[in-house]
Coordinates of C-alpha atoms in Angstrom, one line a residue:
X1 CA 32.3 20.6 15.7
X2 CA 29.8 18.7 13.6
X3 CA 27.7 21.1 11.4
X4 CA 24.6 19.3 12.7
X5 CA 25.2 20.1 16.4
X6 CA 22.8 22.6 18.0
X7 CA 25.6 25.0 18.8
X8 CA 26.3 25.3 15.0
X9 CA 22.8 26.7 14.2
X10 CA 23.8 30.4 14.5
X11 CA 26.5 30.0 11.9
X12 CA 23.9 29.0 9.3
X13 CA 20.9 31.1 10.5
X14 CA 22.4 34.4 11.5
X15 CA 21.5 37.2 9.1
X16 CA 21.7 41.0 9.1
X17 CA 18.2 41.1 10.4
X18 CA 18.7 38.5 13.1
X19 CA 22.4 38.1 14.2
X20 CA 21.6 35.4 16.8
X21 CA 24.3 37.0 19.0
X22 CA 27.1 36.7 16.4
X23 CA 29.7 39.5 15.9
X24 CA 31.6 37.9 13.0
X25 CA 31.2 34.9 10.7
X26 CA 34.2 33.7 8.8
X27 CA 34.3 31.4 5.7
X28 CA 37.6 29.9 4.6
X29 CA 37.9 28.1 1.3
X30 CA 40.6 25.6 1.0
X31 CA 41.9 23.1 -1.5
X32 CA 43.9 20.3 0.0
X33 CA 46.2 22.3 2.3
X34 CA 46.1 25.6 0.4
X35 CA 43.9 28.5 1.5
X36 CA 42.1 30.0 -1.6
X37 CA 40.0 32.7 0.0
X38 CA 38.7 34.0 3.3
X39 CA 35.5 36.0 3.8
X40 CA 34.5 37.8 7.0
X41 CA 30.9 38.8 7.7
X42 CA 30.7 41.5 10.3
X43 CA 27.4 41.7 12.1
X44 CA 28.4 44.6 14.3
X45 CA 30.3 47.4 12.6
X46 CA 32.6 49.8 14.4
X47 CA 30.6 52.9 13.3
X48 CA 27.3 51.2 14.2
X49 CA 26.2 51.2 10.6
X50 CA 25.1 48.3 8.5
X51 CA 27.2 45.2 8.7
X52 CA 29.4 44.4 5.7
X53 CA 31.5 41.6 4.3
X54 CA 35.1 41.7 3.3
X55 CA 36.6 39.0 1.2
X56 CA 40.4 38.3 0.8
X57 CA 41.4 36.5 -2.4
X58 CA 44.9 34.9 -2.2
X59 CA 47.0 35.1 -5.4
X60 CA 49.7 32.8 -6.6
X61 CA 52.3 34.5 -4.4
X62 CA 50.2 34.4 -1.3
X63 CA 49.4 38.2 -1.2
X64 CA 46.0 39.1 0.1
X65 CA 43.9 41.9 -1.3
X66 CA 40.5 42.9 0.1
X67 CA 37.6 42.9 -2.5
X68 CA 34.0 44.1 -2.4
X69 CA 31.8 41.2 -1.6
X70 CA 28.8 41.8 -4.0
X71 CA 27.6 44.9 -2.2
X72 CA 24.9 45.2 -4.8
X73 CA 23.1 42.1 -3.4
X74 CA 20.0 43.2 -1.5
X75 CA 19.0 39.9 0.1
X76 CA 19.5 40.5 3.8
X77 CA 18.8 36.8 4.5
X78 CA 21.6 35.6 2.3
X79 CA 24.7 34.8 4.3
X80 CA 28.3 34.9 3.1
X81 CA 27.3 36.1 -0.5
X82 CA 30.9 35.9 -1.7
X83 CA 31.4 32.3 -0.6
X84 CA 28.0 31.4 -1.9
X85 CA 28.5 32.8 -5.4
X86 CA 32.0 31.3 -5.6
X87 CA 30.5 27.9 -4.9
X88 CA 27.7 28.4 -7.4
X89 CA 30.1 29.5 -10.2
X90 CA 32.1 26.3 -9.9
X91 CA 31.4 24.0 -12.9
X92 CA 29.2 21.0 -12.1
X93 CA 30.8 17.5 -12.0
X94 CA 29.5 14.0 -12.4
X95 CA 28.7 13.9 -8.7
X96 CA 26.8 16.3 -6.6
X97 CA 28.7 17.9 -3.7
X98 CA 27.6 19.0 -0.2
X99 CA 26.6 22.5 0.7
X100 CA 27.8 22.6 4.3
X101 CA 29.8 25.8 3.8
X102 CA 26.9 27.7 2.2
X103 CA 23.7 26.5 3.9
X104 CA 21.4 29.5 4.1
X105 CA 18.9 30.5 6.8
X106 CA 15.7 29.1 5.2
X107 CA 17.5 25.9 4.2
X108 CA 18.8 25.4 7.7
X109 CA 15.4 25.8 9.2
X110 CA 14.0 23.2 7.0
X111 CA 16.9 20.8 7.5
X112 CA 16.5 21.0 11.3
X113 CA 12.7 20.7 11.3
X114 CA 11.2 18.2 13.9
X115 CA 11.2 14.5 13.0
X116 CA 7.5 13.9 13.5
X117 CA 5.0 14.2 10.6
X118 CA 5.3 14.8 6.9
X119 CA 7.3 17.8 5.9
X120 CA 6.4 19.0 2.4
X121 CA 9.3 21.1 1.0
X122 CA 8.2 23.2 -2.0
X123 CA 10.6 25.1 -4.2
X124 CA 11.1 26.3 -7.7
X125 CA 14.1 25.5 -9.9
X126 CA 17.5 26.2 -8.5
X127 CA 16.4 26.5 -4.9
X128 CA 18.5 23.6 -3.6
X129 CA 15.6 21.2 -2.9
X130 CA 17.8 18.1 -3.5
X131 CA 20.6 19.4 -1.3
X132 CA 18.2 20.3 1.4
X133 CA 16.6 16.8 1.3
X134 CA 20.0 15.0 1.6
X135 CA 21.3 17.3 4.3
X136 CA 18.0 16.7 6.2
X137 CA 18.5 12.9 6.1
X138 CA 22.0 13.4 7.5
X139 CA 20.8 15.8 10.2
X140 CA 18.0 13.4 11.4
X141 CA 20.4 10.5 11.7
X142 CA 22.7 12.6 13.8
X143 CA 20.0 14.1 16.0
X144 CA 17.8 11.0 16.3
X145 CA 20.5 8.3 16.1
X146 CA 18.2 6.1 18.2
X147 CA 15.9 4.8 16.8
X148 CA 16.7 5.8 13.2
X149 CA 20.0 3.9 13.1
X150 CA 18.1 0.7 13.8
X151 CA 14.9 1.5 11.8
X152 CA 16.8 2.9 8.8
X153 CA 16.5 6.0 6.7
X154 CA 15.4 5.7 3.0
X155 CA 16.1 8.3 0.3
X156 CA 14.1 7.9 -2.9
X157 CA 15.2 9.4 -6.1
X158 CA 13.5 9.5 -9.5
X159 CA 15.9 7.1 -11.3
X160 CA 19.2 5.2 -11.0
X161 CA 21.1 8.0 -12.9
X162 CA 20.0 10.5 -10.3
X163 CA 21.0 8.2 -7.5
X164 CA 24.5 7.9 -9.0
X165 CA 24.7 11.7 -9.1
X166 CA 23.9 12.1 -5.4
X167 CA 25.4 8.9 -3.9
X168 CA 28.6 10.7 -2.7
X169 CA 26.8 13.5 -0.8
X170 CA 25.7 11.6 2.4
X171 CA 29.1 9.9 2.9
X172 CA 30.7 13.3 2.7
X173 CA 28.3 14.5 5.4
X174 CA 29.4 11.6 7.7
X175 CA 26.5 9.3 7.0
X176 CA 26.9 5.9 5.2
X177 CA 23.8 4.1 6.7
X178 CA 21.2 5.7 4.5
X179 CA 19.5 3.6 1.8
X180 CA 19.3 5.1 -1.7
X181 CA 16.7 3.7 -4.0
X182 CA 14.4 4.5 -7.0
X183 CA 10.8 3.5 -6.8
X184 CA 11.5 0.5 -9.0
X185 CA 14.4 -0.5 -6.8
X186 CA 12.1 -0.8 -3.8
X187 CA 10.1 -3.7 -5.3
X188 CA 12.1 -6.9 -5.2
X189 CA 11.9 -9.8 -7.7
X190 CA 11.0 -7.7 -10.7
X191 CA 13.0 -6.0 -13.4
X192 CA 11.4 -3.4 -15.5
X193 CA 12.8 -2.9 -19.0
X194 CA 10.6 -0.4 -20.8
X195 CA 8.0 2.4 -20.4
X196 CA 4.4 2.0 -21.5
X197 CA 3.0 4.4 -24.0
X198 CA 1.6 7.6 -22.5
X199 CA -2.1 6.5 -22.4
X200 CA -1.3 3.1 -20.8
X201 CA 1.0 4.7 -18.3
X202 CA -1.8 7.1 -17.3
X203 CA -4.1 4.2 -16.6
X204 CA -1.6 2.1 -14.7
X205 CA -0.7 5.0 -12.5
X206 CA -4.3 5.9 -11.7
X207 CA -5.5 5.4 -8.2
X208 CA -8.5 3.5 -9.6
X209 CA -6.1 0.6 -10.3
X210 CA -6.3 -0.3 -6.6
X211 CA -10.0 -1.2 -7.0
X212 CA -9.4 -3.0 -10.3
X213 CA -6.9 -5.3 -8.7
X214 CA -9.1 -6.0 -5.7
X215 CA -11.9 -6.9 -8.1
X216 CA -9.6 -9.0 -10.2
X217 CA -8.7 -11.1 -7.2
X218 CA -12.4 -11.2 -6.1
X219 CA -13.3 -12.8 -9.5
X220 CA -10.9 -15.7 -8.8
X221 CA -12.8 -16.4 -5.5
X222 CA -15.9 -18.3 -6.7
X223 CA -18.1 -21.2 -5.7
X224 CA -18.5 -24.4 -7.8
X225 CA -21.1 -24.3 -10.6
X226 CA -21.9 -28.0 -10.2
X227 CA -21.8 -30.6 -7.4
X228 CA -18.4 -32.4 -7.2
X229 CA -18.0 -36.0 -6.2
X230 CA -14.9 -36.7 -4.1
X231 CA -13.8 -40.4 -4.0
X232 CA -12.3 -41.1 -0.6
X233 CA -11.3 -44.6 0.3
X234 CA -14.3 -46.8 0.6
X235 CA -16.8 -44.0 0.2
X236 CA -17.6 -41.2 -2.3
X237 CA -18.2 -37.8 -0.7
X238 CA -20.3 -35.0 -2.3
X239 CA -19.3 -31.4 -2.4
X240 CA -22.5 -29.6 -3.2
X241 CA -22.4 -26.3 -5.2
X242 CA -24.7 -24.5 -2.9
X243 CA -22.6 -25.5 0.1
X244 CA -19.5 -24.0 -1.6
X245 CA -21.4 -20.8 -2.3
X246 CA -22.0 -20.5 1.5
X247 CA -18.4 -21.3 2.4
X248 CA -16.8 -18.9 -0.2
X249 CA -19.1 -16.1 1.0
X250 CA -18.0 -16.7 4.6
X251 CA -14.3 -16.9 3.7
X252 CA -14.5 -13.6 1.8
X253 CA -15.7 -11.9 5.0
X254 CA -12.6 -13.1 6.9
X255 CA -9.7 -10.6 7.3
X256 CA -6.5 -11.4 5.6
X257 CA -4.9 -11.7 2.2
X258 CA -6.2 -13.9 -0.7
X259 CA -3.6 -16.6 -0.3
X260 CA -3.9 -16.6 3.5
X261 CA -7.6 -17.1 3.3
X262 CA -7.1 -20.2 1.0
X263 CA -6.1 -22.1 4.2
X264 CA -9.4 -21.0 5.8
X265 CA -11.3 -22.3 2.8
X266 CA -9.5 -25.6 2.8
X267 CA -10.2 -26.1 6.5
X268 CA -13.9 -25.3 6.1
X269 CA -14.3 -27.6 3.0
X270 CA -12.5 -30.4 4.8
X271 CA -14.5 -30.0 7.9
X272 CA -17.7 -30.3 5.8
X273 CA -16.4 -33.4 4.1
X274 CA -15.2 -34.9 7.4
X275 CA -18.7 -34.7 8.8
X276 CA -19.9 -36.6 5.8
X277 CA -17.3 -39.2 6.2
X278 CA -18.0 -39.7 9.9
X279 CA -21.7 -40.0 9.2
X280 CA -21.1 -42.6 6.5
X281 CA -18.8 -44.6 8.8
X282 CA -21.4 -44.5 11.6
X283 CA -24.2 -45.5 9.3
X284 CA -22.1 -48.4 7.9
X285 CA -21.5 -49.8 11.4
X286 CA -25.1 -49.3 12.5
X287 CA -26.3 -51.2 9.4
X288 CA -24.2 -54.3 10.3
X289 CA -24.1 -54.5 14.1
X290 CA -23.6 -58.3 14.1
X291 CA -20.4 -58.2 12.0
X292 CA -17.4 -59.3 13.9
X293 CA -15.0 -56.3 14.4
X294 CA -12.0 -58.3 13.2
X295 CA -13.8 -59.1 9.9
X296 CA -14.7 -55.4 9.5
X297 CA -11.1 -54.3 10.1
X298 CA -9.8 -56.9 7.7
X299 CA -12.2 -55.6 5.0
X300 CA -11.1 -52.1 5.8
X301 CA -7.4 -53.1 5.5
X302 CA -8.1 -54.7 2.1
X303 CA -9.8 -51.5 1.0
X304 CA -6.9 -49.5 2.2
X305 CA -4.5 -51.7 0.2
X306 CA -6.7 -51.1 -2.9
X307 CA -6.8 -47.3 -2.2
X308 CA -4.7 -44.9 -4.4
X309 CA -1.1 -44.6 -3.5
X310 CA -1.4 -41.0 -2.4
X311 CA -3.9 -42.1 0.3
X312 CA -1.9 -45.0 1.5
X313 CA 1.3 -42.9 1.8
X314 CA -0.4 -40.1 3.5
X315 CA -1.6 -42.2 6.5
X316 CA 0.9 -42.6 9.2
X317 CA -1.5 -44.2 11.7
X318 CA -2.8 -47.8 12.0
X319 CA -5.5 -48.3 9.5
X320 CA -7.8 -49.8 12.1
X321 CA -8.1 -46.3 13.6
X322 CA -9.8 -45.0 10.5
X323 CA -13.2 -45.6 12.0
X324 CA -12.3 -45.3 15.7
X325 CA -13.9 -42.4 17.6
X326 CA -16.0 -41.4 14.7
X327 CA -19.3 -41.6 16.6
X328 CA -19.1 -37.9 17.6
X329 CA -19.4 -38.7 21.3
X330 CA -18.6 -35.7 23.6
X331 CA -18.0 -37.8 26.7
X332 CA -14.3 -38.4 26.0
X333 CA -11.3 -37.5 28.2
X334 CA -8.5 -35.1 27.2
X335 CA -6.3 -37.9 25.9
X336 CA -9.0 -39.3 23.7
X337 CA -9.7 -35.8 22.5
X338 CA -6.1 -35.2 21.4
X339 CA -6.1 -38.6 19.7
X340 CA -9.3 -37.8 17.9
X341 CA -7.8 -34.4 16.8
X342 CA -4.8 -36.3 15.4
X343 CA -7.0 -38.7 13.6
X344 CA -9.1 -35.9 12.1
X345 CA -6.0 -34.0 11.0
X346 CA -4.7 -37.2 9.3
X347 CA -8.0 -37.7 7.5
X348 CA -8.3 -34.0 6.3
X349 CA -4.6 -34.1 5.2
X350 CA -5.4 -37.2 3.2
X351 CA -8.5 -35.6 1.7
X352 CA -6.4 -32.7 0.4
X353 CA -4.4 -35.2 -1.6
X354 CA -7.4 -36.3 -3.6
X355 CA -7.1 -35.0 -7.2
X356 CA -10.8 -34.3 -7.4
X357 CA -10.7 -32.1 -4.3
X358 CA -7.5 -30.3 -5.3
X359 CA -9.0 -29.4 -8.7
X360 CA -12.2 -28.2 -6.9
X361 CA -10.2 -26.0 -4.5
X362 CA -8.2 -24.6 -7.4
X363 CA -11.4 -23.6 -9.2
X364 CA -12.8 -22.1 -6.1
X365 CA -9.8 -20.3 -4.6
X366 CA -6.5 -20.7 -6.5
X367 CA -3.3 -19.8 -4.9
X368 CA -2.0 -16.9 -6.9
X369 CA 1.4 -15.3 -7.5
X370 CA 1.5 -11.7 -8.6
X371 CA 2.9 -12.7 -12.0
X372 CA 0.0 -15.2 -12.5
X373 CA -2.6 -12.7 -11.5
X374 CA -1.4 -9.9 -13.7
X375 CA -0.6 -12.2 -16.6
X376 CA -4.1 -13.6 -16.6
X377 CA -5.8 -10.3 -16.0
X378 CA -4.0 -8.3 -18.8
X379 CA -4.2 -11.3 -21.1
X380 CA -8.0 -11.7 -21.0
X381 CA -10.5 -9.0 -22.0
X382 CA -13.2 -11.0 -20.2
X383 CA -11.2 -10.7 -16.9
X384 CA -10.5 -7.0 -17.6
X385 CA -14.1 -6.3 -18.2
X386 CA -15.2 -8.2 -15.1
X387 CA -12.8 -6.3 -12.9
X388 CA -12.8 -2.9 -14.6
X389 CA -16.3 -2.2 -15.7
X390 CA -17.6 0.9 -14.0
X391 CA -14.0 2.0 -13.2
X392 CA -12.6 2.5 -16.7
X393 CA -14.3 2.9 -20.0
X394 CA -14.0 0.1 -22.6
X395 CA -11.3 2.0 -24.5
X396 CA -9.1 2.3 -21.4
X397 CA -9.6 -1.4 -20.6
X398 CA -8.6 -2.4 -24.2
X399 CA -5.4 -0.4 -23.8
X400 CA -4.5 -2.6 -20.8
X401 CA -4.8 -5.7 -22.8
X402 CA -1.6 -7.5 -23.9
X403 CA -0.9 -11.0 -25.1
X404 CA -0.8 -13.5 -22.3
X405 CA 2.6 -15.1 -21.7
X406 CA 2.7 -18.9 -21.5
X407 CA 5.4 -18.6 -18.9
X408 CA 4.8 -15.9 -16.2
X409 CA 8.5 -15.9 -15.3
X410 CA 9.3 -14.6 -18.8
X411 CA 7.0 -11.6 -18.7
X412 CA 8.6 -8.3 -19.8
X413 CA 7.5 -5.8 -17.2
X414 CA 7.2 -2.0 -17.8
X415 CA 8.3 0.6 -15.2
X416 CA 4.6 1.4 -14.7
X417 CA 3.9 -2.3 -13.9
X418 CA 6.1 -2.1 -10.8
X419 CA 3.5 -0.3 -8.7
X420 CA 0.9 -2.8 -9.7
X421 CA 3.1 -5.7 -8.8
X422 CA 3.7 -4.1 -5.3
X423 CA -0.1 -3.5 -4.8
X424 CA -1.0 -7.0 -5.9
X425 CA 1.6 -8.6 -3.6
X426 CA 0.0 -6.8 -0.6
X427 CA -3.5 -8.0 -1.6
X428 CA -2.5 -11.6 -2.4
X429 CA -0.1 -12.2 0.5
X430 CA 2.6 -14.8 0.6
X431 CA 2.3 -17.5 -2.1
X432 CA 3.5 -20.9 -0.7
X433 CA 3.4 -24.4 -1.9
X434 CA 1.5 -27.1 0.1
X435 CA 3.5 -27.9 3.2
X436 CA 5.5 -31.1 2.8
X437 CA 7.3 -33.1 5.5
X438 CA 11.0 -32.2 5.9
X439 CA 13.2 -34.9 4.4
X440 CA 15.4 -35.3 7.4
X441 CA 15.7 -34.1 10.9
X442 CA 19.1 -32.5 10.2
X443 CA 17.4 -29.9 8.2
X444 CA 15.7 -28.7 11.3
X445 CA 19.0 -27.6 12.8
X446 CA 20.0 -25.6 9.7
X447 CA 19.0 -22.0 9.1
X448 CA 16.1 -21.7 6.8
X449 CA 17.3 -21.1 3.2
X450 CA 16.1 -18.1 1.3
X451 CA 12.5 -18.8 0.3
X452 CA 12.1 -21.7 2.7
X453 CA 10.3 -21.7 6.1
X454 CA 10.3 -24.6 8.6
X455 CA 7.2 -25.3 10.7
X456 CA 7.0 -27.5 13.8
X457 CA 3.6 -28.9 14.8
X458 CA 2.5 -29.8 18.4
X459 CA 3.2 -33.5 17.6
X460 CA 6.8 -32.7 16.8
X461 CA 6.5 -33.2 13.0
X462 CA 8.4 -30.6 10.9
X463 CA 7.2 -29.4 7.5
X464 CA 8.9 -27.3 4.9
X465 CA 7.1 -24.4 3.2
X466 CA 8.5 -23.0 0.0
X467 CA 8.1 -19.2 -0.5
X468 CA 7.8 -17.8 -4.0
X469 CA 10.5 -15.2 -5.1
X470 CA 9.5 -11.6 -4.2
X471 CA 7.3 -12.7 -1.3
X472 CA 9.7 -11.6 1.4
X473 CA 8.1 -9.1 3.9
X474 CA 8.2 -5.4 2.7
X475 CA 11.2 -3.6 4.2
X476 CA 10.1 -0.6 6.3
X477 CA 12.0 2.4 7.4
X478 CA 11.9 4.8 10.3
X479 CA 12.2 7.8 8.0
X480 CA 11.8 8.4 4.3
X481 CA 13.0 11.3 2.2
X482 CA 11.5 11.6 -1.3
X483 CA 13.1 13.9 -3.9
X484 CA 11.2 15.0 -7.0
X485 CA 7.9 13.8 -5.5
X486 CA 6.0 15.4 -8.3
X487 CA 7.2 12.8 -10.7
X488 CA 5.5 9.9 -8.9
X489 CA 2.1 8.6 -9.9
X490 CA -0.6 8.0 -7.3
X491 CA 0.1 4.2 -7.4
X492 CA 3.8 4.9 -6.9
X493 CA 3.1 7.1 -3.9
X494 CA 1.4 4.0 -2.3
X495 CA 4.7 2.2 -2.7
X496 CA 6.3 4.9 -0.6
X497 CA 3.6 4.8 2.1
X498 CA 4.0 1.0 2.5
X499 CA 7.8 1.5 3.3
X500 CA 7.2 3.8 6.3
X501 CA 6.8 2.5 9.8
X502 CA 4.9 5.7 10.5
X503 CA 4.0 8.8 8.6
X504 CA 7.4 10.5 9.2
X505 CA 8.9 11.7 6.0
X506 CA 10.1 14.6 4.0
X507 CA 8.6 15.1 0.5
X508 CA 10.5 17.5 -1.7
X509 CA 9.3 18.8 -5.1
X510 CA 7.8 21.4 -7.3
X511 CA 4.3 20.7 -8.5
X512 CA 4.8 23.2 -11.3
X513 CA 7.3 20.8 -12.7
X514 CA 5.0 17.8 -12.5
X515 CA 5.4 15.7 -15.7
X516 CA 4.2 12.3 -17.0
X517 CA 0.8 10.8 -17.5
X518 CA -0.4 11.3 -13.9
X519 CA 0.8 14.8 -12.8
X520 CA 0.1 15.6 -9.1
X521 CA -2.1 18.7 -8.8
X522 CA -1.9 19.4 -5.1
X523 CA -0.1 18.4 -1.9
X524 CA -3.5 17.4 -0.4
X525 CA -3.8 14.9 -3.2
X526 CA -0.5 13.4 -2.2
X527 CA -1.9 12.9 1.3
X528 CA -4.9 11.2 -0.1
X529 CA -2.9 8.8 -2.2
X530 CA -0.7 8.0 0.7
X531 CA -3.7 7.5 3.0
X532 CA -2.7 10.1 5.6
X533 CA -4.7 13.1 6.8
X534 CA -3.7 16.5 5.4
X535 CA -3.3 17.8 9.0
X536 CA -0.2 15.5 9.3
X537 CA 1.5 17.5 6.6
X538 CA 3.5 20.7 7.2
X539 CA 4.3 22.8 4.2
X540 CA 7.4 24.9 3.9
X541 CA 8.8 26.7 1.0
X542 CA 12.2 27.5 -0.5
X543 CA 11.9 31.0 -1.9
X544 CA 15.4 31.8 -3.2
X545 CA 16.8 30.4 -6.4
X546 CA 20.6 30.2 -6.4
X547 CA 21.3 28.9 -9.9
X548 CA 18.5 30.1 -12.2
X549 CA 19.1 33.7 -13.3
X550 CA 16.5 36.4 -12.6
X551 CA 15.8 36.9 -16.3
X552 CA 14.6 33.3 -16.8
X553 CA 12.5 33.3 -13.6
X554 CA 10.8 36.6 -14.6
X555 CA 9.9 35.1 -18.0
X556 CA 8.8 31.8 -16.6
X557 CA 6.5 32.8 -13.7
X558 CA 3.5 34.0 -15.7
X559 CA 3.6 30.8 -17.7
X560 CA 3.7 28.7 -14.5
X561 CA 1.0 30.8 -12.9
X562 CA -1.3 30.1 -15.9
X563 CA -1.2 26.3 -15.1
X564 CA -1.3 26.3 -11.3
X565 CA -2.0 28.7 -8.4
X566 CA -0.1 26.5 -5.9
X567 CA 3.2 28.2 -6.7
X568 CA 4.7 31.6 -5.8
X569 CA 7.4 33.6 -7.5
X570 CA 11.0 32.6 -6.7
X571 CA 13.6 35.2 -6.0
X572 CA 16.9 35.0 -7.8
X573 CA 20.2 36.0 -6.2
X574 CA 22.0 36.6 -9.4
X575 CA 21.3 37.9 -12.9
X576 CA 23.2 37.6 -16.2
X577 CA 22.3 40.9 -17.8

């Protein structure tokens, strides 16, 4: 039967204190088709005394001789000590193996814990934290095949070398549908090539960077300093600075990402200019009521021919409609209303082609890629001070400064930059070019290429929107397992939280082994950084060290205790003398 089936639980959980109804447990070690050893654990002895284990070692001739199975071991909760120690004494290889044959009671209880919530698995060195984490991923996929098979299970390790070490474990457990990734591997479109110095790494991993990035984006959302003239066909429209101040403040209050709100700004600015244009057109007609309509249209056509090429190409409607329906009358039927809407849409689309307006919009609310934002921010002390004053001291801000790259696509990213890239992408939202008409109708019938989206309007027109690399939606998973969680910075923990469809995950680590520039000091801090309530976290502990000898643990514990109180002594099952 599968080791994860409920009926298999007693095999792994039965102990001398709680036999779970078992009389005998047998372990058979085989290599290929040859039996190497056999160990029987008797839970009920014939004389009613304490249970004991008997191990048979098979020699080269196949003779069997009973041997004492570590009778000196006093751990009543350790099952099959002979098989366990045999497994531990095997030399390590380049790949980690499974521990199906030697899962112990406390490990099995953690592996089979309920799906919901955050399970924090604490354990000192040698307690099998990594093995428990991987076996838990396999157990959850077996027990909760639906919906996890569809939603996906993600296992996060500290680095690619570690991932190569553990990559064979899950397939050996019967699961191949688990995604293995490092933190850097979760953020697409960016390749890190070096580590920042200790001081810079500490700043970039600090949770305060979330506020700095928000402020950095906020500084790029600004009204015009001076009024801006916008030539448009026969008239010149005026975009007043005080009006842009009102519009920018209103757009900032809208929900959404920076790049998404750029559309809102464009619409509000164009609506403002459209009202001006309608007013000018109405005043021009009222000033010359005696002019023959045909003469007026001919003059308008001539002005149209004299207009810039971008304006003439943009209009796909008869030029005589330019001034039709611009009186603002409400007494129109639905057909006239739709026609007026189409005319207004054509006019505003044409306005957005005006170089003067495009420059004004860029100054007010530029579309930003993550690369551009961070390149500009870290390459300017003025922008760093504007975003970071009050959060970081001047020395810290100066450490973030680096020479601005003339080409954002050639930036050399550090491993610590990855979390900032991920954070900035969430705040900025999808970067897209201005929508352009699709070149031919055949493209509509083809699947959208990577980085391209097709849009159809109510009038049947199709436009193509180009998506910048790395702007694909964040891949989310139904369950996440994080090993060596103490190695992650606060900003990297936010990467993990964004990949979860809900707060269902297993976090495995030892805070006493926290290293790096941003060491995690408590499990509650982890909850804070991941934006979940501490009540959602259940803490369990692995108390037995299987590999580290007693002598080392005895010497190490006082040192560990001097640094943190959030750790208890670990019991060793073996000593070296």
